[in-house]
Amino acid sequence: DIQMTQSPSSLSASVGDRVTITCRASQNIDNYINWYQQKPGKAPKFLIYAASSLQSGVPSRFSGSGSGTDFTLTISSLQPEDFATYYCQQSYITDMYTFGQGTKLEIK
Amino acid sequence: EVQLVESGGGLVQPGGSLRLSCAASGFTLSSYKMTWVRQAPGKGLEWVANIKQDGSEKNYVDSVKGRFTISRDNAKNSLYLQMKSLRAEDTAVYYCARDYLYTYASRYYYGVDVWGQGTTVTVSS
């Protein structure tokens, strides 16, 4: 099984900050990684596929990068609505998706 | 509007059974692979199972193999998750979701683009 490890587990930041969340895969997954945002009590929202392609409607302040085993999600200028938990997910093995454990982004 | 609505959650005793349903609307269910994802209280997301468009291929996370069965009825625009021999650790919000196939740089990528609101399953005596 492919394990996905996110860091940090939690992060405090202020509106306007640039933040980066990291996800590491236990084996090479090329660029088959997705990112999701989840707010309390809500279903996840799909943000990015293929490591760097923004889903339709996602603000351009979100960006993703990486290939192989190391990936990042960057928010260039935090907005109040961005405080949430973020998950990475590998789609390299389509008969067994795995998610990272999540990164909770909190207001400083 | 593209929508997924789950139902069937509730309180069940350990060892019991439950069947979750997911009603799809606003799109043609038969065109998409579908997925169940769960989230235990205060925990992260866990992929549970998925099923190919025609139901010919089904996959499960190891912890539910032999106990859960995913199925679909495309004519009824519905997805199901039959859960048996339930354990306390199956307590979670269960989300029905759509796998969308994207094309990028001449390659194909899956992403879970539409999610239901979730249905809560509690396994407790």
mmCIF file of C-alpha atoms in Angstrom:
data_model
loop_
_atom_site.group_PDB
_atom_site.id
_atom_site.type_symbol
_atom_site.label_atom_id
_atom_site.label_comp_id
_atom_site.label_asym_id
_atom_site.label_seq_id
_atom_site.Cartn_x
_atom_site.Cartn_y
_atom_site.Cartn_z
ATOM 1 C CA ASP A 1 0.000 0.000 0.000
ATOM 2 C CA ILE A 2 1.090 3.553 -0.658
ATOM 3 C CA GLN A 3 1.318 5.674 2.486
ATOM 4 C CA MET A 4 0.866 9.442 2.306
ATOM 5 C CA THR A 5 2.444 11.536 5.054
ATOM 6 C CA GLN A 6 1.591 15.205 5.427
ATOM 7 C CA SER A 7 3.493 17.850 7.337
ATOM 8 C CA PRO A 8 2.904 19.746 9.431
ATOM 9 C CA SER A 9 -0.142 18.229 11.137
ATOM 10 C CA SER A 10 -1.253 21.702 12.104
ATOM 11 C CA LEU A 11 -0.228 25.200 11.185
ATOM 12 C CA SER A 12 -1.081 28.660 12.496
ATOM 13 C CA ALA A 13 -0.985 31.577 10.099
ATOM 14 C CA SER A 14 -2.440 35.021 9.526
ATOM 15 C CA VAL A 15 -4.560 36.453 6.757
ATOM 16 C CA GLY A 16 -2.250 37.459 3.921
ATOM 17 C CA ASP A 17 0.463 34.921 4.782
ATOM 18 C CA ARG A 18 1.925 32.493 2.285
ATOM 19 C CA VAL A 19 1.698 28.925 3.529
ATOM 20 C CA THR A 20 3.006 25.622 2.254
ATOM 21 C CA ILE A 21 1.828 22.132 3.156
ATOM 22 C CA THR A 22 3.931 19.111 2.281
ATOM 23 C CA CYS A 23 2.900 15.579 1.362
ATOM 24 C CA ARG A 24 5.304 12.684 0.956
ATOM 25 C CA ALA A 25 4.429 9.382 -0.697
ATOM 26 C CA SER A 26 5.974 6.094 0.420
ATOM 27 C CA GLN A 27 6.844 5.280 -3.194
ATOM 28 C CA ASN A 28 7.056 7.040 -6.517
ATOM 29 C CA ILE A 29 3.578 8.153 -7.609
ATOM 30 C CA ASP A 30 4.735 10.347 -10.519
ATOM 31 C CA ASN A 31 2.292 13.293 -10.362
ATOM 32 C CA TYR A 32 -0.792 11.314 -9.378
ATOM 33 C CA ILE A 33 -1.733 13.376 -6.365
ATOM 34 C CA ASN A 34 -4.882 15.308 -5.491
ATOM 35 C CA TRP A 35 -5.549 17.926 -2.819
ATOM 36 C CA TYR A 36 -8.767 18.569 -0.921
ATOM 37 C CA GLN A 37 -10.006 21.198 1.520
ATOM 38 C CA GLN A 38 -12.437 20.358 4.316
ATOM 39 C CA LYS A 39 -14.202 22.715 6.679
ATOM 40 C CA PRO A 40 -15.769 21.520 9.961
ATOM 41 C CA GLY A 41 -19.001 19.614 9.455
ATOM 42 C CA LYS A 42 -18.730 19.780 5.669
ATOM 43 C CA ALA A 43 -17.779 17.401 2.897
ATOM 44 C CA PRO A 44 -14.332 17.800 1.360
ATOM 45 C CA LYS A 45 -13.878 20.082 -1.605
ATOM 46 C CA PHE A 46 -11.650 19.060 -4.521
ATOM 47 C CA LEU A 47 -8.871 21.582 -5.187
ATOM 48 C CA ILE A 48 -6.074 20.164 -7.334
ATOM 49 C CA TYR A 49 -5.409 17.107 -9.516
ATOM 50 C CA ALA A 50 -2.306 15.876 -11.302
ATOM 51 C CA ALA A 51 -0.214 17.618 -8.635
ATOM 52 C CA SER A 52 -0.649 21.092 -10.096
ATOM 53 C CA SER A 53 -3.893 21.441 -12.070
ATOM 54 C CA LEU A 54 -6.557 23.537 -10.414
ATOM 55 C CA GLN A 55 -10.087 22.206 -10.371
ATOM 56 C CA SER A 56 -12.555 24.551 -12.024
ATOM 57 C CA GLY A 57 -13.561 27.413 -9.742
ATOM 58 C CA VAL A 58 -10.623 27.109 -7.346
ATOM 59 C CA PRO A 59 -8.945 30.478 -6.710
ATOM 60 C CA SER A 60 -5.543 31.005 -8.298
ATOM 61 C CA ARG A 61 -3.928 31.672 -4.904
ATOM 62 C CA PHE A 62 -3.886 27.876 -4.551
ATOM 63 C CA SER A 63 -1.100 26.035 -6.321
ATOM 64 C CA GLY A 64 0.457 22.607 -6.216
ATOM 65 C CA SER A 65 3.785 21.194 -7.253
ATOM 66 C CA GLY A 66 5.967 18.139 -7.061
ATOM 67 C CA SER A 67 6.607 14.815 -8.677
ATOM 68 C CA GLY A 68 7.784 11.409 -7.574
ATOM 69 C CA THR A 69 7.418 11.284 -3.806
ATOM 70 C CA ASP A 70 7.436 14.905 -2.607
ATOM 71 C CA PHE A 71 4.616 17.360 -3.159
ATOM 72 C CA THR A 72 3.482 20.735 -1.895
ATOM 73 C CA LEU A 73 0.264 22.710 -1.688
ATOM 74 C CA THR A 74 0.823 26.460 -1.455
ATOM 75 C CA ILE A 75 -1.646 29.207 -0.663
ATOM 76 C CA SER A 76 -0.053 32.456 -1.790
ATOM 77 C CA SER A 77 -2.059 34.910 0.326
ATOM 78 C CA LEU A 78 -4.330 33.409 2.961
ATOM 79 C CA GLN A 79 -7.927 34.531 3.009
ATOM 80 C CA PRO A 80 -10.315 34.071 5.953
ATOM 81 C CA GLU A 81 -12.202 31.341 4.089
ATOM 82 C CA ASP A 82 -9.012 29.288 3.634
ATOM 83 C CA PHE A 83 -8.780 28.233 7.267
ATOM 84 C CA ALA A 84 -9.638 24.548 7.054
ATOM 85 C CA THR A 85 -8.059 21.100 6.997
ATOM 86 C CA TYR A 86 -6.215 20.041 3.855
ATOM 87 C CA TYR A 87 -5.699 16.476 2.634
ATOM 88 C CA CYS A 88 -3.525 15.007 -0.056
ATOM 89 C CA GLN A 89 -4.562 11.795 -1.824
ATOM 90 C CA GLN A 90 -2.696 9.525 -4.200
ATOM 91 C CA SER A 91 -4.507 8.427 -7.364
ATOM 92 C CA TYR A 92 -1.590 6.395 -8.733
ATOM 93 C CA ILE A 93 -3.200 3.160 -7.555
ATOM 94 C CA THR A 94 -6.819 3.648 -8.609
ATOM 95 C CA ASP A 95 -8.081 0.511 -6.923
ATOM 96 C CA MET A 96 -6.894 1.731 -3.544
ATOM 97 C CA TYR A 97 -6.780 5.452 -2.962
ATOM 98 C CA THR A 98 -5.033 6.642 0.181
ATOM 99 C CA PHE A 99 -5.246 9.998 1.902
ATOM 100 C CA GLY A 100 -2.731 11.832 4.004
ATOM 101 C CA GLN A 101 -3.629 12.355 7.656
ATOM 102 C CA GLY A 102 -4.529 15.998 7.090
ATOM 103 C CA THR A 103 -3.085 19.411 7.913
ATOM 104 C CA LYS A 104 -5.220 21.742 9.998
ATOM 105 C CA LEU A 105 -4.674 25.387 9.075
ATOM 106 C CA GLU A 106 -5.678 27.688 11.918
ATOM 107 C CA ILE A 107 -5.816 31.429 12.404
ATOM 108 C CA LYS A 108 -2.896 32.873 14.379
ATOM 109 C CA GLU B 1 -27.314 20.681 -10.287
ATOM 110 C CA VAL B 2 -24.969 17.763 -9.731
ATOM 111 C CA GLN B 3 -25.825 16.225 -6.370
ATOM 112 C CA LEU B 4 -25.253 13.142 -4.230
ATOM 113 C CA VAL B 5 -27.497 12.436 -1.245
ATOM 114 C CA GLU B 6 -26.689 9.652 1.203
ATOM 115 C CA SER B 7 -29.156 7.917 3.493
ATOM 116 C CA GLY B 8 -29.355 4.848 5.681
ATOM 117 C CA GLY B 9 -27.000 5.767 8.492
ATOM 118 C CA GLY B 10 -27.880 5.241 12.133
ATOM 119 C CA LEU B 11 -27.072 3.487 15.377
ATOM 120 C CA VAL B 12 -26.329 -0.221 15.150
ATOM 121 C CA GLN B 13 -24.978 -2.748 17.628
ATOM 122 C CA PRO B 14 -21.596 -4.407 17.137
ATOM 123 C CA GLY B 15 -21.986 -7.343 14.770
ATOM 124 C CA GLY B 16 -25.009 -5.768 13.125
ATOM 125 C CA SER B 17 -25.673 -4.735 9.561
ATOM 126 C CA LEU B 18 -26.612 -1.548 7.755
ATOM 127 C CA ARG B 19 -27.153 -0.566 4.142
ATOM 128 C CA LEU B 20 -26.218 2.890 2.977
ATOM 129 C CA SER B 21 -27.742 4.382 -0.152
ATOM 130 C CA CYS B 22 -26.639 7.287 -2.296
ATOM 131 C CA ALA B 23 -28.984 8.968 -4.762
ATOM 132 C CA ALA B 24 -27.319 10.711 -7.670
ATOM 133 C CA SER B 25 -28.880 13.530 -9.666
ATOM 134 C CA GLY B 26 -27.804 16.042 -12.282
ATOM 135 C CA PHE B 27 -25.488 13.635 -14.083
ATOM 136 C CA THR B 28 -25.495 10.181 -15.659
ATOM 137 C CA LEU B 29 -24.368 7.788 -12.950
ATOM 138 C CA SER B 30 -23.441 5.054 -15.418
ATOM 139 C CA SER B 31 -20.645 7.223 -16.843
ATOM 140 C CA TYR B 32 -18.652 7.416 -13.603
ATOM 141 C CA LYS B 33 -16.687 5.265 -11.231
ATOM 142 C CA MET B 34 -18.067 5.846 -7.719
ATOM 143 C CA THR B 35 -16.453 5.805 -4.295
ATOM 144 C CA TRP B 36 -17.263 5.625 -0.592
ATOM 145 C CA VAL B 37 -15.035 7.541 1.832
ATOM 146 C CA ARG B 38 -15.454 7.613 5.593
ATOM 147 C CA GLN B 39 -14.302 9.853 8.411
ATOM 148 C CA ALA B 40 -14.227 8.683 12.014
ATOM 149 C CA PRO B 41 -15.014 11.321 14.663
ATOM 150 C CA GLY B 42 -12.142 13.793 14.878
ATOM 151 C CA LYS B 43 -10.074 11.816 12.360
ATOM 152 C CA GLY B 44 -8.996 12.108 8.754
ATOM 153 C CA LEU B 45 -10.464 10.796 5.536
ATOM 154 C CA GLU B 46 -10.293 7.090 4.743
ATOM 155 C CA TRP B 47 -11.096 5.665 1.329
ATOM 156 C CA VAL B 48 -13.410 2.643 1.786
ATOM 157 C CA ALA B 49 -14.369 1.247 -1.617
ATOM 158 C CA ASN B 50 -14.964 2.044 -5.251
ATOM 159 C CA ILE B 51 -16.848 0.495 -8.134
ATOM 160 C CA LYS B 52 -16.408 0.682 -11.869
ATOM 161 C CA GLN B 53 -19.060 2.245 -14.072
ATOM 162 C CA ASP B 54 -20.751 -1.045 -14.978
ATOM 163 C CA GLY B 55 -20.190 -2.653 -11.571
ATOM 164 C CA SER B 56 -17.759 -5.200 -13.012
ATOM 165 C CA GLU B 57 -14.854 -4.208 -10.756
ATOM 166 C CA LYS B 58 -14.999 -3.433 -7.047
ATOM 167 C CA ASN B 59 -12.175 -2.553 -4.687
ATOM 168 C CA TYR B 60 -12.025 -2.283 -0.898
ATOM 169 C CA VAL B 61 -9.707 -1.099 1.830
ATOM 170 C CA ASP B 62 -8.304 -4.109 3.704
ATOM 171 C CA SER B 63 -10.145 -3.320 6.936
ATOM 172 C CA VAL B 64 -13.588 -3.839 5.331
ATOM 173 C CA LYS B 65 -12.876 -6.688 2.895
ATOM 174 C CA GLY B 66 -15.308 -9.540 3.414
ATOM 175 C CA ARG B 67 -17.653 -7.366 5.483
ATOM 176 C CA PHE B 68 -18.678 -4.514 3.166
ATOM 177 C CA THR B 69 -20.098 -4.763 -0.337
ATOM 178 C CA ILE B 70 -20.335 -1.858 -2.743
ATOM 179 C CA SER B 71 -22.949 -2.019 -5.494
ATOM 180 C CA ARG B 72 -24.826 0.218 -7.861
ATOM 181 C CA ASP B 73 -28.058 0.381 -9.832
ATOM 182 C CA ASN B 74 -27.484 2.733 -12.737
ATOM 183 C CA ALA B 75 -31.118 2.527 -13.808
ATOM 184 C CA LYS B 76 -32.091 3.918 -10.399
ATOM 185 C CA ASN B 77 -29.173 6.381 -10.267
ATOM 186 C CA SER B 78 -28.141 4.845 -6.975
ATOM 187 C CA LEU B 79 -25.005 3.640 -5.207
ATOM 188 C CA TYR B 80 -25.042 1.362 -2.177
ATOM 189 C CA LEU B 81 -22.793 0.150 0.617
ATOM 190 C CA GLN B 82 -23.922 -2.999 2.425
ATOM 191 C CA MET B 83 -22.112 -3.256 5.745
ATOM 192 C CA LYS B 84 -22.079 -6.438 7.851
ATOM 193 C CA SER B 85 -20.307 -7.567 11.026
ATOM 194 C CA LEU B 86 -19.975 -3.943 12.040
ATOM 195 C CA ARG B 87 -17.362 -2.965 14.596
ATOM 196 C CA ALA B 88 -16.920 0.060 16.833
ATOM 197 C CA GLU B 89 -14.088 1.211 14.568
ATOM 198 C CA ASP B 90 -16.538 1.481 11.654
ATOM 199 C CA THR B 91 -18.184 4.417 13.413
ATOM 200 C CA ALA B 92 -17.828 7.335 11.016
ATOM 201 C CA VAL B 93 -19.472 9.733 8.626
ATOM 202 C CA TYR B 94 -19.741 7.939 5.294
ATOM 203 C CA TYR B 95 -19.487 9.995 2.126
ATOM 204 C CA CYS B 96 -20.631 8.919 -1.306
ATOM 205 C CA ALA B 97 -18.473 10.513 -4.003
ATOM 206 C CA ARG B 98 -17.886 10.627 -7.751
ATOM 207 C CA ASP B 99 -14.593 9.759 -9.383
ATOM 208 C CA TYR B 100 -13.989 12.091 -12.281
ATOM 209 C CA LEU B 101 -11.505 11.230 -15.026
ATOM 210 C CA TYR B 102 -9.443 14.235 -16.039
ATOM 211 C CA THR B 103 -7.189 14.567 -19.052
ATOM 212 C CA TYR B 104 -4.001 16.558 -18.589
ATOM 213 C CA ALA B 105 -0.903 16.619 -20.787
ATOM 214 C CA SER B 106 -2.249 13.613 -22.717
ATOM 215 C CA ARG B 107 -2.541 11.542 -19.555
ATOM 216 C CA TYR B 108 -5.504 10.499 -17.434
ATOM 217 C CA TYR B 109 -6.041 11.289 -13.770
ATOM 218 C CA TYR B 110 -8.807 10.473 -11.331
ATOM 219 C CA GLY B 111 -10.073 12.945 -8.767
ATOM 220 C CA VAL B 112 -13.052 12.825 -6.404
ATOM 221 C CA ASP B 113 -14.897 15.888 -7.622
ATOM 222 C CA VAL B 114 -18.410 15.607 -6.160
ATOM 223 C CA TRP B 115 -19.238 14.574 -2.590
ATOM 224 C CA GLY B 116 -22.465 13.970 -0.753
ATOM 225 C CA GLN B 117 -23.200 15.583 2.591
ATOM 226 C CA GLY B 118 -22.446 12.352 4.441
ATOM 227 C CA THR B 119 -24.456 9.948 6.592
ATOM 228 C CA THR B 120 -23.437 9.012 10.118
ATOM 229 C CA VAL B 121 -22.957 5.410 11.190
ATOM 230 C CA THR B 122 -22.532 4.718 14.890
ATOM 231 C CA VAL B 123 -21.639 1.218 16.049
ATOM 232 C CA SER B 124 -22.253 0.898 19.757
ATOM 233 C CA SER B 125 -24.066 -1.255 22.265
#
